[in-house]
CSV table of C-alpha atoms in Angstrom, one decimal:
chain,number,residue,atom,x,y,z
L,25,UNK,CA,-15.6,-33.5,101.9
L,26,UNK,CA,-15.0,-35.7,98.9
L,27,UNK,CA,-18.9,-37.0,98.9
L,28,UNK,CA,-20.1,-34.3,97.0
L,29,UNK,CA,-20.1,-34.3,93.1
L,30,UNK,CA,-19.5,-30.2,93.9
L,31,UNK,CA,-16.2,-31.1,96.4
L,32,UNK,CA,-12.8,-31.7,95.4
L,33,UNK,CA,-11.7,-34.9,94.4
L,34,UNK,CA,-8.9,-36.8,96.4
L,35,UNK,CA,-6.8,-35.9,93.4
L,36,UNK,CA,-7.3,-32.5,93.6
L,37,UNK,CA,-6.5,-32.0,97.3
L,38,UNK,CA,-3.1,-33.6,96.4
L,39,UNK,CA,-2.5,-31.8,93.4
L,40,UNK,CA,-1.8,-35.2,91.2
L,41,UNK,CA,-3.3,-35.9,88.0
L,42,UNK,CA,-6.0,-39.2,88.7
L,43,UNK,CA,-3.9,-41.4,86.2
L,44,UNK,CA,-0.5,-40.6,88.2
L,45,UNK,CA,1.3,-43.7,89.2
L,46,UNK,CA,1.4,-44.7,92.8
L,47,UNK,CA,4.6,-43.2,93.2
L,48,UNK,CA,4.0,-40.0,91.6
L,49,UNK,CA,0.8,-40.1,94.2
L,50,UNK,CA,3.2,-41.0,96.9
L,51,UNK,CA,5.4,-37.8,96.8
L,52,UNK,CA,2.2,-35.3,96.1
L,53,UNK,CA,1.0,-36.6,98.9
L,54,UNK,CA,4.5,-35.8,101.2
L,55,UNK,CA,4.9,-32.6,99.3
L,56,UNK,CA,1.5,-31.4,100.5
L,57,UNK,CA,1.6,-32.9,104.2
L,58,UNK,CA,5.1,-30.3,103.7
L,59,UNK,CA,3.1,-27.4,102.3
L,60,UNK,CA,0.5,-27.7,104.6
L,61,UNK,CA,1.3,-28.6,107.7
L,62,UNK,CA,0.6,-26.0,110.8
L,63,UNK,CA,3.9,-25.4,111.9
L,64,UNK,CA,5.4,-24.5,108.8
L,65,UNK,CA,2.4,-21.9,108.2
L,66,UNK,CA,-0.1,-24.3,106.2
L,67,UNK,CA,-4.0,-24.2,107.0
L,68,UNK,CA,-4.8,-26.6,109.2
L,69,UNK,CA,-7.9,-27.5,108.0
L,70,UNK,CA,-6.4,-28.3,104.3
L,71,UNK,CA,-3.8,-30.2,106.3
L,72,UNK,CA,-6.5,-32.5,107.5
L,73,UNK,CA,-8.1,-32.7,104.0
L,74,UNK,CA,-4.9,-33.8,102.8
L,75,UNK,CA,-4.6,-36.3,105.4
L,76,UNK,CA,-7.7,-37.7,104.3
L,77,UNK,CA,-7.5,-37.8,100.3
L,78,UNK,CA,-4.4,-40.2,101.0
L,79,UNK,CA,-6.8,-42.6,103.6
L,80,UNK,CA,-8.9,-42.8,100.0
L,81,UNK,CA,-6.3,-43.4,97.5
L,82,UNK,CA,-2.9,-44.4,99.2
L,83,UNK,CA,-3.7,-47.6,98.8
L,84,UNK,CA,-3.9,-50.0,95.5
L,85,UNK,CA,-7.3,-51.1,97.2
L,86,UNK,CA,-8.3,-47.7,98.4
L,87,UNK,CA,-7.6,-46.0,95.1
L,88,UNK,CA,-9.7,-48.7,92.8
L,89,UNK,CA,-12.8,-48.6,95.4
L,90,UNK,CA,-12.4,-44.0,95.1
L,91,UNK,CA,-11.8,-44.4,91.3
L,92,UNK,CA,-14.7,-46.7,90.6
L,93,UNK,CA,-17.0,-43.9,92.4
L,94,UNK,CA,-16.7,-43.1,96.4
L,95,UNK,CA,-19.0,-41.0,97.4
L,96,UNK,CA,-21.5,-40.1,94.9
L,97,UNK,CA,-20.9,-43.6,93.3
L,98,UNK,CA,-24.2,-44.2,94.9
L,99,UNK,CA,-25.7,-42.5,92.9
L,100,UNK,CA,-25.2,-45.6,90.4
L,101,UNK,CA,-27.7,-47.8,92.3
L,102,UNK,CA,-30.3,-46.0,91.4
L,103,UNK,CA,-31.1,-47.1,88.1
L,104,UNK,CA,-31.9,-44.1,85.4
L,105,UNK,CA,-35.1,-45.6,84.2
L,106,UNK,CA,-36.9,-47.6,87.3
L,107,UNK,CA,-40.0,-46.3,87.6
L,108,UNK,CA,-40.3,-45.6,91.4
L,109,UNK,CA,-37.6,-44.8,94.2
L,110,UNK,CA,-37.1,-47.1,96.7
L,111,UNK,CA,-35.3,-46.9,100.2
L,112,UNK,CA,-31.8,-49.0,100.0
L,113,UNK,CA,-33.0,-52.4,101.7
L,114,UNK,CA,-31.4,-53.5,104.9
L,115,UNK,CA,-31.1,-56.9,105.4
L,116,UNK,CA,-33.2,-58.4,108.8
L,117,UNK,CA,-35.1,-55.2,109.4
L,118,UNK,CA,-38.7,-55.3,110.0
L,119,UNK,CA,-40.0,-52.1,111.9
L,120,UNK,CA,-42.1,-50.7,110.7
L,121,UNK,CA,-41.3,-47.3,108.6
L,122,UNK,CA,-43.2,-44.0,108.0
L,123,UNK,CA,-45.6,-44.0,104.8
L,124,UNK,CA,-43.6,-42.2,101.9
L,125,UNK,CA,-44.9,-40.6,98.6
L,126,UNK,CA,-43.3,-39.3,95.9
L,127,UNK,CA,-39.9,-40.2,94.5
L,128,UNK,CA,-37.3,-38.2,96.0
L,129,UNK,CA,-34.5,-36.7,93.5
L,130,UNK,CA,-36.6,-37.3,91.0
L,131,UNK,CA,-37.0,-34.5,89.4
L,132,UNK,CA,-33.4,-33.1,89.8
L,133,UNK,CA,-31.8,-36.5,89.0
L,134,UNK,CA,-34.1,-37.3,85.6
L,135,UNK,CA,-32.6,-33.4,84.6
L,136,UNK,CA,-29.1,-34.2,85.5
L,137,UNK,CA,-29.1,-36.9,83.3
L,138,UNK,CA,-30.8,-35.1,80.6
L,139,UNK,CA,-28.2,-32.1,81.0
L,140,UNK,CA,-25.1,-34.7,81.1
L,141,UNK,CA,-26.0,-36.6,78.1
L,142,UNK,CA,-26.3,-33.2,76.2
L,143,UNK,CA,-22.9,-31.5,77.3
L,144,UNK,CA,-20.9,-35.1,76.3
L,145,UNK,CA,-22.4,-34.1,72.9
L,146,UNK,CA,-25.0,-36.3,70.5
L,147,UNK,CA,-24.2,-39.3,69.7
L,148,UNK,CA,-21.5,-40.1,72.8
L,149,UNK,CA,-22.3,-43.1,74.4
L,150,UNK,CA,-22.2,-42.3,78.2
L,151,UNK,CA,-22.2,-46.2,79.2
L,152,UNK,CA,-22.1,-44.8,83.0
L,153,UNK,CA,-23.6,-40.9,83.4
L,154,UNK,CA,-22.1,-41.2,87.2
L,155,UNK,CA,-18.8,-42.0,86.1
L,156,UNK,CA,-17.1,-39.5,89.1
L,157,UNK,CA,-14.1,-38.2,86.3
L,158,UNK,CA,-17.2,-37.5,84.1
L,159,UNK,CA,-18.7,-35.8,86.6
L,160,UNK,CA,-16.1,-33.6,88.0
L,161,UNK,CA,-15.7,-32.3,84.5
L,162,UNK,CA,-18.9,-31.3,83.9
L,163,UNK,CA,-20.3,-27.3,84.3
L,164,UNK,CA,-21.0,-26.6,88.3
L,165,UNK,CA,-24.8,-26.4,87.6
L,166,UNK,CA,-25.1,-29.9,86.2
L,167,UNK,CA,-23.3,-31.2,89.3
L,168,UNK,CA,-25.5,-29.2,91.3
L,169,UNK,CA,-28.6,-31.2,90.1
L,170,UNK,CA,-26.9,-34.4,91.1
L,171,UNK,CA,-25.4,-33.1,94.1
L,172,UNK,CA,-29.3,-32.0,95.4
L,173,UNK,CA,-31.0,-35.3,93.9
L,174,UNK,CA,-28.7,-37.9,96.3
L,175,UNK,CA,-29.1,-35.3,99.4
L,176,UNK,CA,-32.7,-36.2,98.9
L,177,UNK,CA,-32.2,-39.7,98.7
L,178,UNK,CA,-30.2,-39.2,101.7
L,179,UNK,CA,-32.4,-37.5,103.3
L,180,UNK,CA,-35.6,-39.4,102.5
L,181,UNK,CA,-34.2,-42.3,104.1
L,182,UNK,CA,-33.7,-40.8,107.1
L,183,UNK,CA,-37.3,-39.6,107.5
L,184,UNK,CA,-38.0,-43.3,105.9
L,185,UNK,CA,-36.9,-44.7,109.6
L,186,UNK,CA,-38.7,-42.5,111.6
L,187,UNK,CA,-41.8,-45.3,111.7
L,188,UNK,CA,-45.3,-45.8,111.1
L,189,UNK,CA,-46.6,-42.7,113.2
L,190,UNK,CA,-45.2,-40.2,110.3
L,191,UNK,CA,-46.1,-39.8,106.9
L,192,UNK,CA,-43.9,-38.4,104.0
L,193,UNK,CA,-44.2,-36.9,100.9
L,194,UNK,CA,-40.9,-36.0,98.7
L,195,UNK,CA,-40.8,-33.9,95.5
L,196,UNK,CA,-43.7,-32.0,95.9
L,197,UNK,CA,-45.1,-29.6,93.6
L,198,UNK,CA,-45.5,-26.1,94.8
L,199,UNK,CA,-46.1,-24.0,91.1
L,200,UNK,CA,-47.1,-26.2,87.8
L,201,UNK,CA,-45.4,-22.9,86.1
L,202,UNK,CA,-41.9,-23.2,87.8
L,203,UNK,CA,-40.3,-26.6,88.4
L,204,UNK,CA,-37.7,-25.0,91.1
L,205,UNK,CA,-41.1,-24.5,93.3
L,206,UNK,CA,-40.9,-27.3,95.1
L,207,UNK,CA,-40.6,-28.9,99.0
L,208,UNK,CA,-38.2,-30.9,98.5
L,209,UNK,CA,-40.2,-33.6,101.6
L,210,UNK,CA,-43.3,-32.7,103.6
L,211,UNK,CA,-43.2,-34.7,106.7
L,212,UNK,CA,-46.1,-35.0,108.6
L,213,UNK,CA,-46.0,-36.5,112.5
L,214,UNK,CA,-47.2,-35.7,116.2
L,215,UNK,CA,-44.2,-33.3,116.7
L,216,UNK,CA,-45.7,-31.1,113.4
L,217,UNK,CA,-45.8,-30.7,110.4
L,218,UNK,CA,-42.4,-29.6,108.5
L,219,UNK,CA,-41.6,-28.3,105.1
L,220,UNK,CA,-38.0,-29.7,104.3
L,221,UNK,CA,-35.4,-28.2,102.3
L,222,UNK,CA,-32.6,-30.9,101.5
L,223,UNK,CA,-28.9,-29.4,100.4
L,224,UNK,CA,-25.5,-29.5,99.4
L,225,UNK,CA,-23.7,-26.9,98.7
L,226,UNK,CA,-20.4,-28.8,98.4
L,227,UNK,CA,-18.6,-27.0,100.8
L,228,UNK,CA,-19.2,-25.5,104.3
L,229,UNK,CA,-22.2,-23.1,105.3
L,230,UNK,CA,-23.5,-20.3,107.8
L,231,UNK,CA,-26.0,-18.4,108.8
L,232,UNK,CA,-27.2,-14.8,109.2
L,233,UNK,CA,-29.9,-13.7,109.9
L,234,UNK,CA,-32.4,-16.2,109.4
L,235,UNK,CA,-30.6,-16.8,106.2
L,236,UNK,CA,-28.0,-19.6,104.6
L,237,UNK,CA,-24.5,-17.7,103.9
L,238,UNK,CA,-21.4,-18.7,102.3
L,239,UNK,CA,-19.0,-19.0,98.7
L,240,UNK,CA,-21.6,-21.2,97.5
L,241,UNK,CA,-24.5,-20.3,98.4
L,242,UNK,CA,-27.0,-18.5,96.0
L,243,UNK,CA,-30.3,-16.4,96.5
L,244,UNK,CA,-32.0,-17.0,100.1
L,245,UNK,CA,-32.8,-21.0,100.2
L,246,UNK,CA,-34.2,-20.2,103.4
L,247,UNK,CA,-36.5,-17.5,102.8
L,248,UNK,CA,-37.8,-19.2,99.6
L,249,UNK,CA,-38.4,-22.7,101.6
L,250,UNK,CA,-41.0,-20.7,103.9
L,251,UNK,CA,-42.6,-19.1,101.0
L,252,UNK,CA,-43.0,-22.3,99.1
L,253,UNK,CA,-44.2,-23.7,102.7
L,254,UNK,CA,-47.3,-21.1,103.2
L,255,UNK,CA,-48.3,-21.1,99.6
L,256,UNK,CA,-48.9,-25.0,99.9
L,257,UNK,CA,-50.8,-24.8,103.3
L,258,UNK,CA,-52.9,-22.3,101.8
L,259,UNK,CA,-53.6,-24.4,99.3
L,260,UNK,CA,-54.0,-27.1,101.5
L,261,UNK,CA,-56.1,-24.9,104.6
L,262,UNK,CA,-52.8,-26.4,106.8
L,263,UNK,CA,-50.7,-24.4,108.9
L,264,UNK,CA,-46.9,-25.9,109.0
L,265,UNK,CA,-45.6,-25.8,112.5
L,266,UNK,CA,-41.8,-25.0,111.2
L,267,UNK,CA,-39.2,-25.8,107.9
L,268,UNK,CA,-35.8,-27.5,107.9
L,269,UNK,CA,-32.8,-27.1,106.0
L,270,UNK,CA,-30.9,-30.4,106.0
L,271,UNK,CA,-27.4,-30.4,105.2
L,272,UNK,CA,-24.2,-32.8,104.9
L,273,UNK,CA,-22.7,-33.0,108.4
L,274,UNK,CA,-19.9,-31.6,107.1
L,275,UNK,CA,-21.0,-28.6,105.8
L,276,UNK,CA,-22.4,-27.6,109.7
L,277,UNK,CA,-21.2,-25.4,112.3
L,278,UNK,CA,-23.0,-27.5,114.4
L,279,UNK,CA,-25.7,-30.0,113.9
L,280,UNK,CA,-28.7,-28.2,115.4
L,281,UNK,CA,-29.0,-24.7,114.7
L,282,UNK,CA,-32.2,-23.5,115.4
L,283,UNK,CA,-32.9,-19.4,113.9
L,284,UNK,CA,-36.4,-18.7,115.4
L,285,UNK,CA,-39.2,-17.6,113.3
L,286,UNK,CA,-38.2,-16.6,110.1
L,287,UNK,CA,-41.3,-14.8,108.4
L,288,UNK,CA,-43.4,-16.3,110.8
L,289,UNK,CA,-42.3,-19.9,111.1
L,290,UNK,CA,-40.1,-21.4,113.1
L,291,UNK,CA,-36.9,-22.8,111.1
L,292,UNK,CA,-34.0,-25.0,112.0
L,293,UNK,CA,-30.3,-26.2,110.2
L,294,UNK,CA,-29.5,-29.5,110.9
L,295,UNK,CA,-27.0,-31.9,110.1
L,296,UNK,CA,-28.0,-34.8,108.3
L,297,UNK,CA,-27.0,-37.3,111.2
L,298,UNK,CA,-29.6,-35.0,113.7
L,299,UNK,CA,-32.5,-34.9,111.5
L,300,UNK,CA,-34.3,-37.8,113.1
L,301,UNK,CA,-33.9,-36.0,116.4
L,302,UNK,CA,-35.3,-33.1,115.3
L,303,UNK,CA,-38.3,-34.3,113.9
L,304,UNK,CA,-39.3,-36.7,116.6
L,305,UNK,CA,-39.0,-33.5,119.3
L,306,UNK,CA,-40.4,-30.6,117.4
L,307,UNK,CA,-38.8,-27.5,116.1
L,308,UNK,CA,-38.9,-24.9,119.2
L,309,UNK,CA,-41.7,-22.6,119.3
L,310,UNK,CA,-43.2,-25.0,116.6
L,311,UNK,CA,-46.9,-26.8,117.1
L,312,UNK,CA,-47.4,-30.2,117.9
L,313,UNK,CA,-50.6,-32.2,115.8
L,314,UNK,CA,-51.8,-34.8,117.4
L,315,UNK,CA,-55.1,-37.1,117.4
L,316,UNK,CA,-57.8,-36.6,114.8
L,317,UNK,CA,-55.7,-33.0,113.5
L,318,UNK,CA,-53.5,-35.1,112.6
L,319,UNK,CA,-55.9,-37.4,110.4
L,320,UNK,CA,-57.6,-34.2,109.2
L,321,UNK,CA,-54.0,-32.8,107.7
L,322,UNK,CA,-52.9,-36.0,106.5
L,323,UNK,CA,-56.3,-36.2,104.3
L,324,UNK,CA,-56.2,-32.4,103.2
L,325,UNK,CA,-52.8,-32.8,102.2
L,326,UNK,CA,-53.7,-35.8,100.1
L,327,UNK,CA,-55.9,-34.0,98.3
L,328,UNK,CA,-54.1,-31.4,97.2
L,329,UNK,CA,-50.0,-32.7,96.7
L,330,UNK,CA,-48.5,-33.1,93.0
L,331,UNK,CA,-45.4,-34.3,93.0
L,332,UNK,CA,-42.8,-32.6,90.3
C-alpha cells in the first residue's frame, strides 16, 4: 500500500488533487472516513487505507516527507549511472554477509529510465526520473519496470544478510535472445539451492494451483520461474532444490505459502519480511547441499552465469 510505484497514491485514496490545500485535504479526508466507514456500508479494508493515506499526509511534515517521494523515493539513492549496485550501508555492522554477484534491478531499472525519458518526450529535462507525480503518470508498464527493479533491491538485501555461508547471484541471464529470461537472484547455501523470482504486483495476490492469481497478475510467473530454473541447471549440470516467489508483505495472504512441487520442484510464496527464514530452513520436500557439493555447484555455476 502506497510503496509501490503501481499503488495508489495517498491522494488518490482520499480523492484530493496533490496540490489541494490542507484544508481542502482535511475534509476529503472526513468525507471519506464518512463514505467508508463499516457501519454505514463502506469496505472496511478501503476504510483502513483511508486511515492510512491521512497518517502520510495530514500533517505539514508528513505531507512534505510523502510529496518529496515515500515509498519508492528510494529508488532515488540509487544513482542512474553508478556502475555497480551496492547494499544500503548500515552504520556499526560488521558480520559478515553472503558473497553477491550481479547488480540487482539492473536491467529493469536502466529500461525504466530509458522508457521514462522517452514518454516525457525529447528534449524534456527530467532533472529527477523518480519524481513520484512523474511517476504515477506514467503508462502501467513503465511503472512496472520500476516497481520490479526496487523489489530486487529489496530483496537482494535480504539475501545480502543471510552471511558468509551463502552465495548470491542477481540478474542472471537465462536466454541471450530474450531479456525477460531471467532469475531474477540465484541463491546458493546448505539449505539448497533456489531460483528466486522477486515481485510486485502493486496490489494483493493469490494462488491456484501452483500458480500466482489476481487483477494484476499476467501470464504464469510461477510456472515460467521453474522453466527458467531447469534450463539454467542444465546448462549448469545443477539440480535446484526449489524456487521462490518473493513478494511485498502486503500483497500476502500469509507470509509462508508453500504449493508443493510445481513441475517437479518444490516452490514457495513468501513475504518479503519471511524470506530469510525460508532460506536458512529449506523449502519442504526441497534438497539440502552441503560439504564439497556445495563447492562443486558454486564452481559450475561460476562458469556458466551471465548476468542481463
Amino acid at each position: 500500500m502506497f510503496d509501490s510505484p503501481l499503488s495508489a497514491s495517498a491522494y488518490d485514496v482520499l480523492a484530493v488533487a496533490p496540490d489541494a490545500s490542507d484544508d481542502d485535504l482535511r475534509r476529503a479526508y472526513r468525507l471519506r472516513l464518512r463514505q467508508t466507514h463499516p457501519d454505514t456500508g463502506g469496505d472496511a479494508a478501503v476504510f483502513v487505507q483511508v486511515q492510512r493515506a491521512w497518517e502520510l499526509v495530514g500533517t505539514p511534515d508528513a505531507r512534505a516527507a510523502y510529496d518529496r517521494g515515500h515509498g519508492f523515493g528510494d529508488a532515488a539513492s540509487f544513482a542512474p549511472d553508478a556502475p555497480q549496485w551496492r547494499p544500503r550501508s548500515r552504520q556499526a555492522d560488521t558480520r559478515p554477509r553472503a558473497r553477491s554477484f550481479g547488480q540487482p534491478g539492473g536491467w529493469r531499472r536502466e529500461r525504466y529510465l530509458t522508457l521514462i525519458r522517452e514518454w516525457a518526450g525529447r528534449g524534456v529535462d527530467l532533472p529527477d526520473p523518480y519524481d513520484p507525480a512523474l511517476v504515477r503518470s506514467a503508462p502501467h508498464d513503465i511503472r512496472r519496470l520500476l516497481a520490479d527493479a526496487l523489489a530486487e533491491e529489496a530483496t537482494a538485501r535480504v539475501v545480502g544478510d543471510l552471511g558468509m555461508g551463502y552465495t548470491v547471484w542477481h540478474d542472471v541471464a537465462a536466454d541471450p535472445r530474450d531479456l525477460d529470461a531471467k532469475l531474477d537472484h540465484i541463491v546458493l547455501g546448505p539449505s539448497g539451492l533456489y531460483a528466486l523470482l522477486s515481485e510486485d504486483f502493486g496490489a494483493p495476490v493469490r494462488t491456484k494451483r501452483g500458480e500466482l492469481i489476481g487483477d494484476a497478475v499476467g501470464g504464469s510467473p510461477i510456472a515460467r520461474l521453474v522453466l527458467t530454473a531447469r534450463g539454467l541447471g542444465r546448462s549448469a549440470k545443477v539440480k535446484f532444490s526449489g524456487a521462490v516467489v518473493v513478494l511485498p508483505d502486503d500483497d500476502v495472504a500469509t507470509a509462508i505459502e508453500e504449493l508443493g512441487r510445481v513441475k517437479g520442484l518444490p516452490v514457495a510464496v513468501v513475504g518479503r519480511s519471511a524470506l530469510a527464514t525460508v532460506l536458512r530452513r529449506g523449502v519442504n520436500g526441497a534438497r539440502e547441499i552441503g560439504g564439497n557439493e556445495l563447492f562443486d555447484v558454486r564452481t559450475r555455476l561460476q562458469q556458466v552465469v551471465r548476468f542481463a
